[in-house]
Amino acid sequence: MCCDKLKIFKIFHILLLSDEVIMNLKQYIRHLLYDNTTYESPDIYQRFRIVCPEYSQHDIEVKPYPLPESEHMFGLIWDIHEPHTVSATIIPSGTAFTYEKRFEPGMRTQMHSHEYLELFYIVDGEYRQKILGNEFTFHKGELCLIDRNCEHQEILDSGSSTILFLGITNAIFNDIMKHLSTSGRIASFLNMALLEQKNLQQYLHFRPQPEGMEKMEQALYQLLSELKQHDVASPLICQGLLLRIFRILGTNYEFSLSKQLRKQMNWILFEEITDYMENHLTQISITGLSEEFHFQEDYFNRLIKTQTGLTYTEYLQLLRLRRAETLLLTTDATIDQITEAVGYHNKGYFYKIFTERHQLTPAQFRKKM
């Protein structure tokens, strides 16, 4: 009977691991961390020093990229838990392992920089870092991108937390940015802004908008799974997933912009909103805009007012009347058809506002022009 139970448990365990989609990101990370039997890191990661306590307040340690140049990405997982312990692992790794390090609360790691870019995500809890002389507390769902040569250190507290660090070569990051720059006005701008801010500050702190965390965790889960798979197709798949992660950062996360960049961003967003309104004149609503662009409804009124001096309703009316003018001059459509085509169902109201704008009825406008 005991053997039967053991067999059932093993079968269940195999099914669980072969169908990882039933886990969430935190559960999958715990599987990667704690389903290992080896507690010694492989030779390739020995000089990487997963957790290095501070040994000098003056020296800056430079962490090398731990993999061959052909490997453009790796994942480092930290799970901080009682009793004051960091459990960690790195993927890909030829041998799955779990590294453990005890610490005293408040311990700082050695100030260091990387030969690569680091993007870390707070899976659970809170996490503190000192970056370029300033201390920051990062919360669940937030990310931080740290540039090469940016000096920083970890501060280990007594609370529990789980952090995923992605090490990214400069070559693959630049390739991702090239792809982003060809994917639309907003994405192109965010790509430029991200690069400019990164160069100025050497780090970027991202905070999630609604739905951002869920999308990010799905993408990170897939990326970790592919890093673990580590076969001939993995480099291309991982690059595609990293591109998706940066698209999510650009559309579902907030990061700080300079005043000038914020002004440019608002203008580009206004142009995108105008394009959307012009393409949906017959069924546009401020609720629809909110769903499409993921902003609160009052934001659109403020943005349109700033750019045009008009309210949302006034601006929509202007766009509809401009479209009606174009249709009157360039088509043989009847006025009834044009009224419907620009989103009005009350012909009398359309005549009224058109005449107020031009001091001419639609028919007179068509004839005179």
XYZ file of C-alpha atoms in Angstrom:
369
model
C 0.000 0.000 0.000
C 2.842 2.323 0.913
C 4.536 1.645 -2.439
C 1.299 2.373 -4.290
C 0.992 5.734 -2.543
C 4.585 6.535 -3.403
C 3.980 5.674 -7.066
C 0.882 7.874 -7.136
C 2.843 10.752 -5.593
C 5.648 10.388 -8.155
C 3.191 10.287 -11.063
C 1.443 13.403 -9.738
C 4.796 15.162 -9.327
C 5.833 14.322 -12.915
C 2.506 15.585 -14.257
C 2.887 18.783 -12.263
C 6.331 19.490 -13.677
C 5.418 18.546 -17.245
C 2.441 20.894 -17.258
C 4.004 23.989 -15.757
C 1.289 26.322 -17.056
C -0.843 25.392 -14.041
C 1.653 27.215 -11.820
C 1.867 30.969 -11.428
C 5.218 32.776 -11.606
C 5.924 32.549 -7.873
C 5.093 28.833 -7.769
C 7.264 28.153 -10.805
C 10.166 30.037 -9.241
C 9.831 27.973 -6.065
C 9.896 24.833 -8.208
C 13.111 26.029 -9.900
C 14.641 26.843 -6.527
C 13.651 24.017 -4.264
C 13.218 20.939 -6.472
C 16.996 20.585 -6.741
C 19.284 18.175 -4.922
C 22.590 19.986 -5.534
C 23.672 22.777 -3.175
C 26.880 23.783 -4.904
C 26.893 26.202 -7.825
C 28.471 24.927 -11.075
C 32.005 25.999 -11.998
C 30.714 28.449 -14.624
C 29.059 30.521 -11.860
C 31.783 30.239 -9.196
C 33.409 33.605 -9.957
C 30.004 35.277 -10.313
C 29.500 35.354 -6.508
C 25.719 35.184 -6.168
C 25.696 36.967 -2.780
C 28.837 38.862 -1.806
C 28.692 40.655 1.610
C 30.258 44.108 1.782
C 33.989 43.847 2.422
C 35.033 47.427 1.571
C 33.263 50.801 1.523
C 35.666 52.056 -1.128
C 36.020 49.250 -3.666
C 33.625 48.697 -6.561
C 33.341 45.101 -7.692
C 32.669 44.544 -11.402
C 30.564 41.455 -12.026
C 31.437 39.722 -15.297
C 28.876 38.229 -17.612
C 28.926 34.591 -16.432
C 28.042 32.857 -19.713
C 29.680 32.586 -23.152
C 29.007 35.510 -25.523
C 26.658 33.318 -27.558
C 24.332 33.122 -24.524
C 22.655 36.538 -24.454
C 20.537 36.169 -21.338
C 20.349 34.442 -17.953
C 18.018 34.460 -14.958
C 19.073 34.772 -11.309
C 16.418 34.010 -8.679
C 16.562 35.151 -5.055
C 14.159 33.993 -2.368
C 14.745 35.783 0.948
C 13.133 33.969 3.871
C 13.488 33.040 7.523
C 15.760 32.368 9.215
C 17.562 35.286 7.498
C 18.517 33.238 4.450
C 18.879 33.892 0.728
C 18.123 30.867 -1.444
C 19.176 31.340 -5.057
C 19.656 29.639 -8.387
C 20.686 30.610 -11.910
C 19.292 29.408 -15.217
C 20.353 28.172 -17.667
C 22.579 25.766 -15.792
C 23.835 22.352 -16.846
C 23.163 21.132 -13.310
C 20.156 22.469 -11.414
C 21.315 23.782 -8.039
C 20.184 25.728 -4.981
C 22.614 28.188 -3.374
C 21.992 29.305 0.223
C 23.496 32.151 2.241
C 22.684 33.217 5.818
C 22.835 36.934 6.636
C 22.271 39.420 9.442
C 19.311 41.805 8.848
C 20.549 45.045 7.312
C 23.521 43.354 5.651
C 24.703 45.079 2.485
C 26.313 43.392 -0.466
C 29.533 44.762 -1.886
C 28.988 47.849 -4.030
C 29.231 46.621 -7.590
C 28.429 47.159 -11.247
C 27.867 44.729 -14.120
C 29.398 44.153 -17.530
C 25.810 43.666 -18.738
C 22.360 45.176 -18.235
C 20.193 43.950 -15.386
C 16.390 43.974 -15.328
C 14.898 42.822 -12.038
C 11.276 42.116 -11.123
C 9.766 41.948 -7.634
C 7.779 38.715 -7.620
C 6.733 39.086 -3.986
C 7.434 41.281 -0.957
C 9.751 44.304 -0.902
C 13.384 44.716 -1.878
C 15.905 47.480 -1.167
C 18.828 48.698 -3.237
C 21.231 51.597 -3.046
C 21.752 52.935 -6.570
C 24.226 55.745 -7.300
C 24.088 56.890 -3.676
C 20.277 56.802 -3.272
C 18.300 54.101 -1.456
C 15.115 52.743 -3.045
C 12.450 50.289 -1.892
C 10.871 48.290 -4.707
C 7.456 46.674 -4.303
C 5.652 43.661 -5.766
C 5.065 44.053 -9.511
C 7.725 46.749 -10.008
C 10.828 46.457 -12.175
C 14.134 48.254 -12.451
C 16.505 48.370 -15.421
C 20.122 48.980 -14.403
C 22.646 49.946 -17.054
C 26.159 48.593 -17.372
C 28.657 50.244 -15.005
C 25.880 51.632 -12.747
C 27.092 51.281 -9.141
C 24.608 49.682 -6.738
C 24.275 47.293 -3.802
C 21.571 45.165 -2.191
C 20.309 45.750 1.359
C 18.998 42.528 2.912
C 16.218 42.952 5.477
C 14.422 40.452 7.694
C 11.186 40.396 5.665
C 10.542 37.748 3.030
C 10.737 38.585 -0.673
C 11.284 36.951 -4.059
C 13.194 38.682 -6.852
C 13.935 37.668 -10.427
C 17.043 39.234 -11.999
C 17.586 39.016 -15.754
C 21.118 39.496 -17.044
C 21.012 40.865 -20.609
C 23.931 41.491 -22.953
C 24.205 44.931 -24.515
C 23.972 43.385 -27.999
C 20.588 41.772 -27.381
C 19.247 44.922 -25.658
C 20.189 47.086 -28.650
C 18.541 44.580 -30.981
C 15.338 44.696 -28.918
C 15.334 48.503 -29.058
C 15.647 48.437 -32.863
C 12.561 46.235 -33.098
C 10.619 48.502 -30.738
C 11.485 51.614 -32.749
C 9.572 50.293 -35.779
C 6.340 49.387 -33.973
C 4.348 52.629 -33.970
C 4.627 56.233 -32.819
C 4.111 55.621 -29.105
C 6.387 52.584 -28.947
C 9.023 54.408 -30.993
C 8.908 57.408 -28.673
C 9.055 55.245 -25.559
C 12.051 53.462 -27.025
C 13.818 56.802 -27.550
C 12.787 58.084 -24.108
C 13.842 54.896 -22.375
C 17.269 55.016 -23.998
C 17.691 58.727 -23.201
C 16.591 58.380 -19.576
C 18.719 55.251 -19.134
C 21.772 57.113 -20.416
C 21.071 60.066 -18.120
C 20.213 58.182 -14.927
C 21.776 54.761 -15.654
C 18.658 53.116 -14.208
C 14.889 53.160 -14.752
C 12.199 52.322 -12.185
C 8.954 50.924 -13.661
C 5.605 50.842 -11.826
C 2.658 48.800 -13.159
C -0.599 50.222 -14.489
C -3.787 48.095 -14.194
C -3.279 44.701 -15.876
C 0.447 45.379 -16.273
C 1.509 42.977 -13.541
C -0.537 40.069 -14.921
C 0.840 40.521 -18.446
C 4.388 40.877 -17.146
C 4.215 37.726 -15.019
C 2.906 35.683 -17.950
C 5.811 36.848 -20.126
C 8.409 36.300 -17.387
C 7.030 32.826 -16.692
C 7.414 31.914 -20.370
C 10.925 33.386 -20.467
C 12.068 31.424 -17.406
C 10.560 28.248 -18.817
C 12.461 28.751 -22.084
C 15.731 29.549 -20.294
C 15.321 26.292 -18.403
C 14.506 24.405 -21.631
C 17.767 25.729 -23.124
C 17.716 24.006 -26.493
C 18.690 25.101 -30.006
C 15.512 27.171 -30.442
C 15.723 28.885 -27.044
C 17.862 31.926 -28.020
C 15.363 33.096 -30.654
C 12.359 32.353 -28.446
C 13.936 34.181 -25.496
C 14.692 37.196 -27.682
C 11.049 37.315 -28.789
C 9.847 37.050 -25.185
C 12.233 39.810 -24.096
C 10.820 42.003 -26.875
C 7.336 41.306 -25.489
C 8.503 42.228 -21.981
C 9.794 45.609 -23.177
C 6.567 46.229 -25.102
C 4.656 45.589 -21.870
C 6.984 48.012 -20.083
C 6.248 50.626 -22.748
C 2.457 50.229 -22.708
C 1.451 48.894 -19.266
C 4.064 50.430 -16.968
C 4.984 53.967 -15.962
C 8.504 55.332 -15.759
C 9.744 58.834 -15.029
C 10.302 61.248 -17.927
C 11.905 64.674 -18.066
C 9.533 67.620 -18.540
C 10.495 67.965 -22.214
C 10.069 64.246 -22.913
C 6.712 64.228 -21.111
C 5.566 67.122 -23.319
C 6.601 65.212 -26.458
C 4.879 62.090 -25.173
C 1.617 63.966 -24.593
C 1.665 65.321 -28.154
C 2.316 61.886 -29.658
C -0.438 60.378 -27.519
C -2.792 63.172 -28.614
C -2.037 62.323 -32.261
C -2.739 58.641 -31.586
C -6.040 59.517 -29.892
C -7.010 61.786 -32.794
C -6.268 59.005 -35.294
C -8.383 56.590 -33.284
C -11.287 59.039 -33.027
C -11.177 59.776 -36.769
C -11.275 56.057 -37.533
C -14.240 55.429 -35.217
C -16.432 58.510 -35.704
C -19.649 56.482 -35.887
C -19.122 54.597 -32.630
C -16.607 56.561 -30.581
C -17.081 57.048 -26.844
C -14.831 58.233 -24.058
C -15.300 54.824 -22.441
C -13.990 53.207 -25.620
C -10.958 55.506 -25.571
C -10.280 54.537 -21.968
C -10.405 50.839 -22.838
C -8.183 51.293 -25.906
C -5.467 53.462 -24.321
C -5.731 52.339 -20.653
C -6.138 55.814 -19.139
C -8.840 57.224 -16.865
C -11.665 59.016 -18.696
C -10.899 62.445 -17.214
C -7.339 62.151 -18.574
C -8.612 62.468 -22.162
C -10.519 65.658 -21.359
C -7.393 67.173 -19.773
C -5.104 66.105 -22.628
C -7.442 67.321 -25.396
C -8.084 70.590 -23.526
C -4.329 71.177 -23.177
C -3.618 70.496 -26.857
C -6.676 72.181 -28.458
C -8.479 74.327 -25.891
C -11.599 72.200 -26.532
C -13.446 69.666 -24.419
C -13.660 66.052 -25.589
C -17.222 66.634 -26.866
C -16.238 69.830 -28.700
C -13.208 68.162 -30.277
C -15.237 65.152 -31.425
C -17.766 67.516 -33.006
C -14.937 69.326 -34.811
C -13.563 66.048 -36.209
C -17.019 64.980 -37.394
C -17.685 68.295 -39.102
C -14.289 68.214 -40.819
C -15.039 64.725 -42.122
C -18.460 65.904 -43.328
C -16.822 68.791 -45.196
C -14.426 66.363 -46.920
C -17.250 64.009 -47.909
C -19.370 66.884 -49.240
C -16.522 68.050 -51.460
C -15.086 64.728 -52.617
C -18.048 62.339 -52.927
C -21.542 62.198 -54.383
C -22.999 60.784 -51.160
C -26.317 62.251 -50.072
C -26.406 64.504 -47.036
C -28.366 61.823 -45.174
C -25.599 59.318 -45.939
C -22.912 61.780 -44.847
C -24.794 62.534 -41.638
C -24.766 58.827 -40.772
C -21.160 58.356 -41.933
C -19.805 60.930 -39.480
C -21.714 59.541 -36.505
C -24.888 61.663 -36.308
C -28.334 60.062 -36.260
C -30.279 63.310 -35.931
C -30.251 65.118 -39.281
C -31.713 68.291 -37.780
C -28.932 68.536 -35.194
C -26.282 67.956 -37.881
C -27.767 70.769 -40.011
C -27.808 73.083 -36.989
C -24.152 72.674 -35.960
C -22.908 72.619 -39.566
C -24.736 75.865 -40.363
C -23.422 77.506 -37.175
C -19.860 76.647 -38.240
C -20.075 77.787 -41.890
C -23.088 80.108 -42.049
C -24.139 77.743 -44.858
C -26.270 74.601 -44.967
C -24.490 71.402 -46.093
C -26.135 71.685 -49.533
C -25.082 75.342 -49.884
C -21.540 74.462 -48.748
C -21.255 71.732 -51.396
C -22.576 74.008 -54.130
C -20.495 77.049 -53.195
C -17.225 75.189 -52.760
